[in-house]
PDB file of C-alpha atoms and ligand atoms in Angstrom:
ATOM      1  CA  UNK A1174      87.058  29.157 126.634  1.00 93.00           C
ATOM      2  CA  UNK A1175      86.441  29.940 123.028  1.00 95.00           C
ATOM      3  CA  UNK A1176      86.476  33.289 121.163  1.00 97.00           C
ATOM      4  CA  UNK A1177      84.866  34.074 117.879  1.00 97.00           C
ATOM      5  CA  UNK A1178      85.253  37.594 116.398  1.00 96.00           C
ATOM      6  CA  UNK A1179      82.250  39.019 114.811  1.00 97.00           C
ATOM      7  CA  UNK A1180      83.678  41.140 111.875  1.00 95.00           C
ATOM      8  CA  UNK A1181      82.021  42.897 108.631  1.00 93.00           C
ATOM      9  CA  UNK A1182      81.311  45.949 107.015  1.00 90.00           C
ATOM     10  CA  UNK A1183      80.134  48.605 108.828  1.00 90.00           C
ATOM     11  CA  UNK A1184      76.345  48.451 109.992  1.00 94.00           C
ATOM     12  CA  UNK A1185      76.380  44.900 108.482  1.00 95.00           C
ATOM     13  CA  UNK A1186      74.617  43.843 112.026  1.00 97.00           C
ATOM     14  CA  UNK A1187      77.793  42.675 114.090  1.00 97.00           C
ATOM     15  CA  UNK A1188      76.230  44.280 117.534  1.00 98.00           C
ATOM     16  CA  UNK A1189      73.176  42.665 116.857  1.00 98.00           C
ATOM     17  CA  UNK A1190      74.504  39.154 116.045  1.00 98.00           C
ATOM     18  CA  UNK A1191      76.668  39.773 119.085  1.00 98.00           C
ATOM     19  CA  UNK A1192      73.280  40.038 121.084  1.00 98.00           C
ATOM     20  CA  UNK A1193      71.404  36.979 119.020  1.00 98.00           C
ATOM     21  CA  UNK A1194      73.851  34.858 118.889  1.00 98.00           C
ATOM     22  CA  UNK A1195      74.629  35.044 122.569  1.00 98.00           C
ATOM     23  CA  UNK A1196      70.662  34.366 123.693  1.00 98.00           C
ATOM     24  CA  UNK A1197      70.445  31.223 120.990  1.00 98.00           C
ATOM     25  CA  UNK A1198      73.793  30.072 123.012  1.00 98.00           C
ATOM     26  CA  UNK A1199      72.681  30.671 125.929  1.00 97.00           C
ATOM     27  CA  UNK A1200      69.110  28.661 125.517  1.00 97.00           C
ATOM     28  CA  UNK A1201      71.527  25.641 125.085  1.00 97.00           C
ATOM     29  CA  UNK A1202      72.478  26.034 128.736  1.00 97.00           C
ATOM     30  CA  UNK A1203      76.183  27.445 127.831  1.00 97.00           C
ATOM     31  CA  UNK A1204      77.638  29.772 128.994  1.00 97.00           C
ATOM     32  CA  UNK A1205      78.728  32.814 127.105  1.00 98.00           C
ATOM     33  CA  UNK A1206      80.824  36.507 127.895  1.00 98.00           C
ATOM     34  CA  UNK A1207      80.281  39.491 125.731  1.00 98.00           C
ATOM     35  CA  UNK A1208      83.199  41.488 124.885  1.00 98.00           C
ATOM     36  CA  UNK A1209      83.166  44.834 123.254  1.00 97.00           C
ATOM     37  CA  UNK A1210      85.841  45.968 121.411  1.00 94.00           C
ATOM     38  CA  UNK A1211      84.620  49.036 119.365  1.00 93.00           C
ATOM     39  CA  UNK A1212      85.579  52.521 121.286  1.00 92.00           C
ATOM     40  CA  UNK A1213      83.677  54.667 119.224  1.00 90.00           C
ATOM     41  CA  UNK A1214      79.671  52.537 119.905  1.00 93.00           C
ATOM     42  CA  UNK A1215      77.463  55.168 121.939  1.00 93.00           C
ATOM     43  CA  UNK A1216      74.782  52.719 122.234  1.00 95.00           C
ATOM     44  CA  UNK A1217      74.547  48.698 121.939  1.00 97.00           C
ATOM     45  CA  UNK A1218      71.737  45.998 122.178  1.00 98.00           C
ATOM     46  CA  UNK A1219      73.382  43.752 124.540  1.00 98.00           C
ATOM     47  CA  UNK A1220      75.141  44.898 127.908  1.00 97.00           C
ATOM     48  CA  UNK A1221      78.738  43.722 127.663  1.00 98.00           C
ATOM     49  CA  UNK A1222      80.687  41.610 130.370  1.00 98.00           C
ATOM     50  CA  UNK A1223      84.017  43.411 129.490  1.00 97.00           C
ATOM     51  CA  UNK A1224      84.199  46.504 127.187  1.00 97.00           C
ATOM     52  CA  UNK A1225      87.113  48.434 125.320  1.00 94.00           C
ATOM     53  CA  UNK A1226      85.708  52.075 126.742  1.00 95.00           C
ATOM     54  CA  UNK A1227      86.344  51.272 130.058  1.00 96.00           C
ATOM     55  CA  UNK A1228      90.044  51.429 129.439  1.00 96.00           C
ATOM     56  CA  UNK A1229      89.996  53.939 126.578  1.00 94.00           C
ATOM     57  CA  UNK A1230      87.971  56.865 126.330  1.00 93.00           C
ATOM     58  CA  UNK A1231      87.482  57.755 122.351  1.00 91.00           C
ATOM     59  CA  UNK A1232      86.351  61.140 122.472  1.00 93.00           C
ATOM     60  CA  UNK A1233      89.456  62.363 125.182  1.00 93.00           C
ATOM     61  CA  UNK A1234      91.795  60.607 122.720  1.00 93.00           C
ATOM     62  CA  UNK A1235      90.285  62.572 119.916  1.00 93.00           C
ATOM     63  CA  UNK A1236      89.853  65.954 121.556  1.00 94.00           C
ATOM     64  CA  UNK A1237      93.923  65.903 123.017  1.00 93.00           C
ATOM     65  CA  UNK A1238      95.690  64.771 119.498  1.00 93.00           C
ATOM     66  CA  UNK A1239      93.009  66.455 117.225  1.00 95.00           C
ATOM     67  CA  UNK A1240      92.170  63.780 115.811  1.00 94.00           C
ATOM     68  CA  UNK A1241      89.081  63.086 113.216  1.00 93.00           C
ATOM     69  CA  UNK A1242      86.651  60.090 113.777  1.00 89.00           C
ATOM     70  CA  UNK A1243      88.893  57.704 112.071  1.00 88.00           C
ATOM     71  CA  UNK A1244      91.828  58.494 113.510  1.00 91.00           C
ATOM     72  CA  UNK A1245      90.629  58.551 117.252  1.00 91.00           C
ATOM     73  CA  UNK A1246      89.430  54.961 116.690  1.00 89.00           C
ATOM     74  CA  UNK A1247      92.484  54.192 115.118  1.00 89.00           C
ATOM     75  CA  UNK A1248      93.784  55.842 118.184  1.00 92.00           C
ATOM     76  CA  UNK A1249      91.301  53.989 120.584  1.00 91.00           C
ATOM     77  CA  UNK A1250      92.427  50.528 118.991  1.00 89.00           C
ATOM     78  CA  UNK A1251      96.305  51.106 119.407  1.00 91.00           C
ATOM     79  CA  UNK A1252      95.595  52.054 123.087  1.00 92.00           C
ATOM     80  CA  UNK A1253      94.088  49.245 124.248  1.00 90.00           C
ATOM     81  CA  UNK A1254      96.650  46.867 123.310  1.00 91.00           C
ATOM     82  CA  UNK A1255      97.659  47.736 126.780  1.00 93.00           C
ATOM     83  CA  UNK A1256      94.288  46.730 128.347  1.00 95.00           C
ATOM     84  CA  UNK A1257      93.995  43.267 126.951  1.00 95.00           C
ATOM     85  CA  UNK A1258      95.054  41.291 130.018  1.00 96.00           C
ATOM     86  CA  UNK A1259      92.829  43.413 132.057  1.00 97.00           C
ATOM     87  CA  UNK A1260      89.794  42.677 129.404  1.00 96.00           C
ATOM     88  CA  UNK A1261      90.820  38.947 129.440  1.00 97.00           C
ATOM     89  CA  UNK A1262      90.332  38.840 133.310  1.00 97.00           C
ATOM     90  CA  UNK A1263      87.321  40.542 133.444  1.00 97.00           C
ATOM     91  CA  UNK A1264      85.771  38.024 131.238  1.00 97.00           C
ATOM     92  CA  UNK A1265      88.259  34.690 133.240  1.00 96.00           C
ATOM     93  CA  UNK A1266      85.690  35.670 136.079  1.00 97.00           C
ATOM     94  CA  UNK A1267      83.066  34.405 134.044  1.00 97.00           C
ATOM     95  CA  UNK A1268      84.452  31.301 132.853  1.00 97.00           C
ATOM     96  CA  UNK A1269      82.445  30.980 129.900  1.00 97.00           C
ATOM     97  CA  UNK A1270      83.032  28.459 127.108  1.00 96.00           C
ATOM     98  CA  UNK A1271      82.271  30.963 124.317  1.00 97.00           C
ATOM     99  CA  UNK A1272      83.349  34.839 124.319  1.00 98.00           C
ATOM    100  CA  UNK A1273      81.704  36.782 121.330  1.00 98.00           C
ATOM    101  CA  UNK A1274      83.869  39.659 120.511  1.00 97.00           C
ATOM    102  CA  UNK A1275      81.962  42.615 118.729  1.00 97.00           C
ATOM    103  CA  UNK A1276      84.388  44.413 116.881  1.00 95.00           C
ATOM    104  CA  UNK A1277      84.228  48.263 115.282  1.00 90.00           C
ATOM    105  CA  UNK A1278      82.206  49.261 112.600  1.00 83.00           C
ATOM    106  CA  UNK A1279      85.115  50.449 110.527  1.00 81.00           C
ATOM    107  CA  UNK A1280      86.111  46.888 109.455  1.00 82.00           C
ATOM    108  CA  UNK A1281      89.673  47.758 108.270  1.00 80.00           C
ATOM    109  CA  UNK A1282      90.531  49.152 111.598  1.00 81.00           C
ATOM    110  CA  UNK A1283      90.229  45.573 113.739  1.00 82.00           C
ATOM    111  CA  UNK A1284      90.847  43.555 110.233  1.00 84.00           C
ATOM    112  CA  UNK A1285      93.527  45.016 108.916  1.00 84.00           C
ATOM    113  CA  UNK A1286      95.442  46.762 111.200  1.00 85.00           C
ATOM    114  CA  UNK A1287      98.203  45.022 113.575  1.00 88.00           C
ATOM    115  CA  UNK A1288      96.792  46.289 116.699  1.00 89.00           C
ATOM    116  CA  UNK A1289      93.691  44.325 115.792  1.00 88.00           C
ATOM    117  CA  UNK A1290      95.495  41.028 115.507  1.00 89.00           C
ATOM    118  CA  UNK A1291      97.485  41.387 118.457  1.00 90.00           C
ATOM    119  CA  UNK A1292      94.503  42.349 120.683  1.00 91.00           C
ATOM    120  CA  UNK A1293      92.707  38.979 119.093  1.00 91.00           C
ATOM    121  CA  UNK A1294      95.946  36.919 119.613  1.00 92.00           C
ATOM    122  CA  UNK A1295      96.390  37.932 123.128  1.00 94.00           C
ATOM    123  CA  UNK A1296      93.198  37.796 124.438  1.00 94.00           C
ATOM    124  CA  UNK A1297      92.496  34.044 123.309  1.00 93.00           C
ATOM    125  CA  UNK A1298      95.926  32.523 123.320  1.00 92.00           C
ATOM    126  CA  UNK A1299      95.795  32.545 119.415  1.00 86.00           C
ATOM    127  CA  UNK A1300      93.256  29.992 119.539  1.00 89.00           C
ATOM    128  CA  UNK A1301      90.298  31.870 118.076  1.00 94.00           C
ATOM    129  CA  UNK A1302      87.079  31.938 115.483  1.00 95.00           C
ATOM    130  CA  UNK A1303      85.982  34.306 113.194  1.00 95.00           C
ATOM    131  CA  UNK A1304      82.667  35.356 111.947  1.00 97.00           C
ATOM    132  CA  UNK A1305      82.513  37.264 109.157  1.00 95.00           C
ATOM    133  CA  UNK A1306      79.119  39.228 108.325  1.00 96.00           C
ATOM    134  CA  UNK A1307      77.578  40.590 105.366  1.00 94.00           C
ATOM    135  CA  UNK A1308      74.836  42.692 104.682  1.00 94.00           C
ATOM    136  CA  UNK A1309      72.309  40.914 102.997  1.00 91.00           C
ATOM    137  CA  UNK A1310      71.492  44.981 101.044  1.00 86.00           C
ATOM    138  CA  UNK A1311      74.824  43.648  98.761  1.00 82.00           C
ATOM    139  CA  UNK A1312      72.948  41.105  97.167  1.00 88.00           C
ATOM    140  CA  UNK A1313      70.799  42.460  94.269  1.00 86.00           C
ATOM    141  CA  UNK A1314      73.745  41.592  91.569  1.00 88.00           C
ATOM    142  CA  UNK A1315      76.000  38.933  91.277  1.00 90.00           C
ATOM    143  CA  UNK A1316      79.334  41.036  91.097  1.00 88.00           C
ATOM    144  CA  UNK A1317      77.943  42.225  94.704  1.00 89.00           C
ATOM    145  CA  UNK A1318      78.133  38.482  95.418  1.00 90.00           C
ATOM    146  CA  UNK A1319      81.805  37.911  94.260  1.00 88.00           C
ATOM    147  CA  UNK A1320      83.073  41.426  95.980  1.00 88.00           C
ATOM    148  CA  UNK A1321      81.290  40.078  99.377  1.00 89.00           C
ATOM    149  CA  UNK A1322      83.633  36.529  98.892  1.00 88.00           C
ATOM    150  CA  UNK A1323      86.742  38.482  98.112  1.00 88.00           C
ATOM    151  CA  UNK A1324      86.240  40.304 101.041  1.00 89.00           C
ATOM    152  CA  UNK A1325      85.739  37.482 103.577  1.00 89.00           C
ATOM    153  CA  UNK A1326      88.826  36.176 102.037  1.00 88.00           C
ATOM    154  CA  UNK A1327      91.002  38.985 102.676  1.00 88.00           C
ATOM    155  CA  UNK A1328      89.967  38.591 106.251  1.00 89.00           C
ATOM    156  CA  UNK A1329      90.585  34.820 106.270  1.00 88.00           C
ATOM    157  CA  UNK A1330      93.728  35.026 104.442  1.00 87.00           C
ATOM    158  CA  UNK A1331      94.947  37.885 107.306  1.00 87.00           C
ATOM    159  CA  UNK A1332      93.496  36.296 110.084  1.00 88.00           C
ATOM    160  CA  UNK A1333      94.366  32.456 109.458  1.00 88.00           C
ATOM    161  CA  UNK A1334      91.730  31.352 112.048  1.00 91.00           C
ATOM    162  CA  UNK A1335      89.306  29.169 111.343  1.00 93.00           C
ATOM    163  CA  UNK A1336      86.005  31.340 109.681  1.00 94.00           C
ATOM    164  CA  UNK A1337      82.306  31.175 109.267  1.00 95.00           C
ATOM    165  CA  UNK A1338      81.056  33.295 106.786  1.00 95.00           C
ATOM    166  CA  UNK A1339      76.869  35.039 107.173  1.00 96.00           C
ATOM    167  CA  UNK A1340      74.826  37.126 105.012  1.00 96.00           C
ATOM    168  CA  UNK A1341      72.979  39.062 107.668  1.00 97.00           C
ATOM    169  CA  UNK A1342      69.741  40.594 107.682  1.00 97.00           C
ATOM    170  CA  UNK A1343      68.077  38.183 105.556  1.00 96.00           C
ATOM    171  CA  UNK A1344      64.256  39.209 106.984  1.00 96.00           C
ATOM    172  CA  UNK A1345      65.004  42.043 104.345  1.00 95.00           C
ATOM    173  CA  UNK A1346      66.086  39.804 101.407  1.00 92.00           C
ATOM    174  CA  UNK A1347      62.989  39.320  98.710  1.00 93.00           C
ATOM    175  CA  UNK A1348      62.725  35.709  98.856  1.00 93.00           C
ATOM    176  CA  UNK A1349      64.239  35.350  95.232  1.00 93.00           C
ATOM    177  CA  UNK A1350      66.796  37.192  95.949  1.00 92.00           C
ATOM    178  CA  UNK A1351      67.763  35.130  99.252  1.00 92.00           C
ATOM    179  CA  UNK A1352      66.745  31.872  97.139  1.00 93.00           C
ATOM    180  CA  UNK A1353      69.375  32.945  94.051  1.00 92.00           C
ATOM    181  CA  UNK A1354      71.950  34.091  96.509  1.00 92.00           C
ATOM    182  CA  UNK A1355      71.257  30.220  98.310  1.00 92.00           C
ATOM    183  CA  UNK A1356      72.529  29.430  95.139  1.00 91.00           C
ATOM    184  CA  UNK A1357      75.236  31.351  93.991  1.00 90.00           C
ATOM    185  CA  UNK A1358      77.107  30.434  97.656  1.00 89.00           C
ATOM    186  CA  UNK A1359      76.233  26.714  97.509  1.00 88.00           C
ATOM    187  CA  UNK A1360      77.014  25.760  93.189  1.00 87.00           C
ATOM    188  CA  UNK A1361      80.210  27.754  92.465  1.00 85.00           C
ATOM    189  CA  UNK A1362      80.106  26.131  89.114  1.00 86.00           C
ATOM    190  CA  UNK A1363      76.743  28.547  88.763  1.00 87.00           C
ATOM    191  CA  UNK A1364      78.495  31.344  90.546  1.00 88.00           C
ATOM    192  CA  UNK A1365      81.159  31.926  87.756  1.00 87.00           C
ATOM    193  CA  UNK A1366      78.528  31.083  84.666  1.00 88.00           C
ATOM    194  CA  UNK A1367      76.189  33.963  86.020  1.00 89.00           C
ATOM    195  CA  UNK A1368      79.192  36.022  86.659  1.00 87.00           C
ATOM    196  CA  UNK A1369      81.037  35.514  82.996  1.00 86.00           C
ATOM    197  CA  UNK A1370      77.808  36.092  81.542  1.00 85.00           C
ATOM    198  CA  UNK A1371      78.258  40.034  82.050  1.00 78.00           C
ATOM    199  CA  UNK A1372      79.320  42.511  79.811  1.00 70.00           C
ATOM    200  CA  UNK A1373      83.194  41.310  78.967  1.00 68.00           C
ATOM    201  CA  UNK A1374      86.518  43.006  78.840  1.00 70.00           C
ATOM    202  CA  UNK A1375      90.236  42.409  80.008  1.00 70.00           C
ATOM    203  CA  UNK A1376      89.460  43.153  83.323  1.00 74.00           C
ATOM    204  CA  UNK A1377      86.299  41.025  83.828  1.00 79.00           C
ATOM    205  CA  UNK A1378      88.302  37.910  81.863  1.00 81.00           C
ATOM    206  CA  UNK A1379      90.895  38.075  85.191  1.00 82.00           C
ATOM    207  CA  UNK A1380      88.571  38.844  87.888  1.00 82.00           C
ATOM    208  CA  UNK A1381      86.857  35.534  86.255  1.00 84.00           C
ATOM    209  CA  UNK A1382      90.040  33.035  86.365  1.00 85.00           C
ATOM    210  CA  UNK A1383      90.816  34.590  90.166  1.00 83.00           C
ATOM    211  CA  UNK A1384      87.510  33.848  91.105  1.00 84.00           C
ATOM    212  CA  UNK A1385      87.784  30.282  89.359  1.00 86.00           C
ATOM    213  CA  UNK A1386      90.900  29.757  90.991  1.00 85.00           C
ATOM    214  CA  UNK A1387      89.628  30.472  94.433  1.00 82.00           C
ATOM    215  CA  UNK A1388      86.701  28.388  94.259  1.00 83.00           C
ATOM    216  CA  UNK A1389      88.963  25.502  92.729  1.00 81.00           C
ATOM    217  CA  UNK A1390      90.878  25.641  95.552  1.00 78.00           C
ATOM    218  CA  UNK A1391      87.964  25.719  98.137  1.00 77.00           C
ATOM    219  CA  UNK A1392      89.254  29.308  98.841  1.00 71.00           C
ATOM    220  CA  UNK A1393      85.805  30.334  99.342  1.00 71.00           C
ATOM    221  CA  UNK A1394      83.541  28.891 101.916  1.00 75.00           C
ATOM    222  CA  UNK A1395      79.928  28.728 102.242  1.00 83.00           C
ATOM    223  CA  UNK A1396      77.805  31.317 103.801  1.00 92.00           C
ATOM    224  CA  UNK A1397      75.360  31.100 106.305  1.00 96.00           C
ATOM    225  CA  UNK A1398      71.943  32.840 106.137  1.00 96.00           C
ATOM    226  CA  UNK A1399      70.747  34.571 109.086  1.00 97.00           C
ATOM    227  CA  UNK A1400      68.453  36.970 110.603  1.00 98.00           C
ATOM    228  CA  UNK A1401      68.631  38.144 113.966  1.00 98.00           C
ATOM    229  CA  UNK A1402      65.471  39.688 114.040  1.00 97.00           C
ATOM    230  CA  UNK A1403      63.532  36.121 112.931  1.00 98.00           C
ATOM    231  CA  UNK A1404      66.408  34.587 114.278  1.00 98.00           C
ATOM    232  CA  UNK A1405      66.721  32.303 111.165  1.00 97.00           C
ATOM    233  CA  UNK A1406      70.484  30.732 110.710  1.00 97.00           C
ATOM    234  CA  UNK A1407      71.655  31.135 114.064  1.00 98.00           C
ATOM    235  CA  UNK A1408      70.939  27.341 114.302  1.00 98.00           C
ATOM    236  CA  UNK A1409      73.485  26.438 111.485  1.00 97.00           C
ATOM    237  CA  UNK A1410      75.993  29.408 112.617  1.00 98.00           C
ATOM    238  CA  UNK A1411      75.930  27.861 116.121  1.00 97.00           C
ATOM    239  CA  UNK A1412      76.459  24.179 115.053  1.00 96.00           C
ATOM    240  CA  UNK A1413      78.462  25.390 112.846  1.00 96.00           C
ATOM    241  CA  UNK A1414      80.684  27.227 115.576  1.00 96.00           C
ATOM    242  CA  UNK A1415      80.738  23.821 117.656  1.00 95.00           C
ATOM    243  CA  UNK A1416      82.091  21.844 114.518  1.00 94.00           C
ATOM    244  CA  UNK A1417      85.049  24.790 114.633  1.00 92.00           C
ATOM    245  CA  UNK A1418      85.744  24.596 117.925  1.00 91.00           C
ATOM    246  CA  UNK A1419      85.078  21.018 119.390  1.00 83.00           C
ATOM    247  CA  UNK A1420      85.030  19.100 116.245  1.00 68.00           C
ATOM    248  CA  UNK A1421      81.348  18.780 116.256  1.00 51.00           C
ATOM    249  CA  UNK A1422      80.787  17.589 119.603  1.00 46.00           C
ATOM    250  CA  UNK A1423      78.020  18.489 120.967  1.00 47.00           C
ATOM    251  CA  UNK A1424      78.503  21.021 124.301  1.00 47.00           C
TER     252      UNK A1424
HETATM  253  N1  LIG B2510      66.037  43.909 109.670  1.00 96.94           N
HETATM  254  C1  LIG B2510      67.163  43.663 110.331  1.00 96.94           C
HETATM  255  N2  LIG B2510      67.881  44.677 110.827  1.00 96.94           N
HETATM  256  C2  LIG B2510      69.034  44.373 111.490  1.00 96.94           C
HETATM  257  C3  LIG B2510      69.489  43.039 111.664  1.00 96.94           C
HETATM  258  N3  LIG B2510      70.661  43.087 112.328  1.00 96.94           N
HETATM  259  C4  LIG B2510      70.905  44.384 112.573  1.00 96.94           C
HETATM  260  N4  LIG B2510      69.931  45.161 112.058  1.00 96.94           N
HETATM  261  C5  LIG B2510      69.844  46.627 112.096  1.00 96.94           C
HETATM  262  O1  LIG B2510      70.915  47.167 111.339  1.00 96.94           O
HETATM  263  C6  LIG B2510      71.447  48.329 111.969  1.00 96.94           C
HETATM  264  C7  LIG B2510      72.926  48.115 112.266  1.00 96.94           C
HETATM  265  O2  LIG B2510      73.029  47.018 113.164  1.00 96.94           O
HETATM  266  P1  LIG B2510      74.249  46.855 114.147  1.00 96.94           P
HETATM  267  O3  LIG B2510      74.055  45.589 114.892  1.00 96.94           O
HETATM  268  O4  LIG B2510      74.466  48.093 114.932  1.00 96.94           O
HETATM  269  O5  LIG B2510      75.406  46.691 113.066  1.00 96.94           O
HETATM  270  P2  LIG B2510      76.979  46.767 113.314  1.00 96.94           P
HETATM  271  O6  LIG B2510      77.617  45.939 112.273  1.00 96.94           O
HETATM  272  O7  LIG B2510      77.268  46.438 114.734  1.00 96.94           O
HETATM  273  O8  LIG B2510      77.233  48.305 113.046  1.00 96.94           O
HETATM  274  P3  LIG B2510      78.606  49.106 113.260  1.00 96.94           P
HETATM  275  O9  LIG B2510      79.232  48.553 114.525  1.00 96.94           O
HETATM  276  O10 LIG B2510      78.188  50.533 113.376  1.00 96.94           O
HETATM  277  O11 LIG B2510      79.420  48.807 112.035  1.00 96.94           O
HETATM  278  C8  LIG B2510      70.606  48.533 113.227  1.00 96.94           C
HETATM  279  O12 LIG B2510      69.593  49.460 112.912  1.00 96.94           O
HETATM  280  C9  LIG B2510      70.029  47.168 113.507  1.00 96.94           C
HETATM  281  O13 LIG B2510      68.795  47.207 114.187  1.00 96.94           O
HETATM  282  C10 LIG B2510      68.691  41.984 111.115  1.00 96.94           C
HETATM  283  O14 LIG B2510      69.007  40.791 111.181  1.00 96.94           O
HETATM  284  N5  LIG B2510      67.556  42.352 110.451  1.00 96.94           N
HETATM  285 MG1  LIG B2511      78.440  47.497 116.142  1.00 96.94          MG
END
């Protein structure tokens, strides 16, 4: 039983890849469990097989500490550290090979908080994937580009777990913006010219060496394209998920 976290910035399309991704798994004959882990979601596309608000209830947790919208999630998270074996056996009864873990909107609360680790650690035995999303609206300049890498690298670099990284929502990428993105994530050597070729100061000459640096050191992985409205990428992101977690064999 595999589990790959679905992270990214808020409204990046998580619940929606959570959905997608499961049916283009699923038409492979394999089986997969839904789990969602974001208290605060009044609505989702997909109907989950285990879910964080059955065990805490957001809104109570905000209304008896007085807490604001941020810090009942933060709240919400914390609690269900508790719950995680009772999550994890809800979703045993399945026996699926893949569990897709939709995660909150507020990134930094599942990312870079402890509770989020420990819930991901417990639930899969520390044996886990993550997929990081971003929305495809950050593309139109190339610092957008850069930011969106350093980002999926913070996440890598916390989480230590094996990661694919998607530009999401790609049926709302002009097509030369999409096709110069292709680009800038597949020639790194590209990535930095365009990049060094803006307006230069102190600051930009560092951001420009880190960013060297991390590519050097194959810091920075590709990204995936998708769509889960066309449904375009999910091919690659699930082969891509096998290669993670069975060294490419197929299931
Ligand atoms: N056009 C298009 N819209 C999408 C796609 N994926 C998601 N959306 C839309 O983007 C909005 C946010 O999608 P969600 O799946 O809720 O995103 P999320 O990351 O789960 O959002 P939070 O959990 O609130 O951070 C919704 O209106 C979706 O219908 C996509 O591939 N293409
Ligand atoms: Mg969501």
């Amino acid at each position: 039983m595999d589990y790959i976290f679905l992270m990214g910035t808020a409204g990046s399309g998580k619940s929606a890849m959570a959905l997608s991704l499961s049916e283009r798994i699923k038409s492979s004959d394999v089986n997969v469990a839904l789990l969602n882990l974001d208290p605060g979601v009044q609505w989702l596309p997909y109907s989950p097989d285990a879910d964080i608000r059955d065990y805490v209830n957001y809104a109570r947790l905000a209304e008896e500490y007085k807490l604001g919208p941020n810090g009942a999630l933060v709240a919400s998270v914390d609690a269900a550290v508790g719950h995680v074996g009772e999550m994890k056996a809800e979703i045993e009864r399945l026996d699926p090979e893949f569990v897709i873990v939709d995660t909150p909107g507020q990134m930094e609360l599942f990312a870079y908080r402890d509770a989020g680790m420990l819930v991901a650690s417990e639930l899969s035995g520390g044996e886990f994937s993550t997929v990081f999303l971003a929305d495809s609206v950050f593309l139109s300049r190339v610092s957008d580009f850069v930011s969106i890498l350093l980002l999926s690298y913070s996440i890598q670099a916390r989480f230590r777990a094996p990661q694919i990284n998607c530009i999401s929502k790609t049926d709302l990428l002009p097509k030369e913006l999409l096709e110069r993105a292709i680009l800038w994530s597949s020639d790194p050597e590209m990535l930095v010219n365009e990049f060094a070729s803006q307006k230069s100061d102190e600051k930009m000459e560092l951001s420009i060496r880190m960013l060297e640096s991390m590519l050097d050191l194959g810091a920075l992985g590709e990204f995936i394209f998708t769509s889960s409205i066309t449904g375009d990428g999910l091919d690659d992101l699930y082969a891509q998920i096998q290669r993670v977690h069975s060294g490419g064999e197929d299931r």
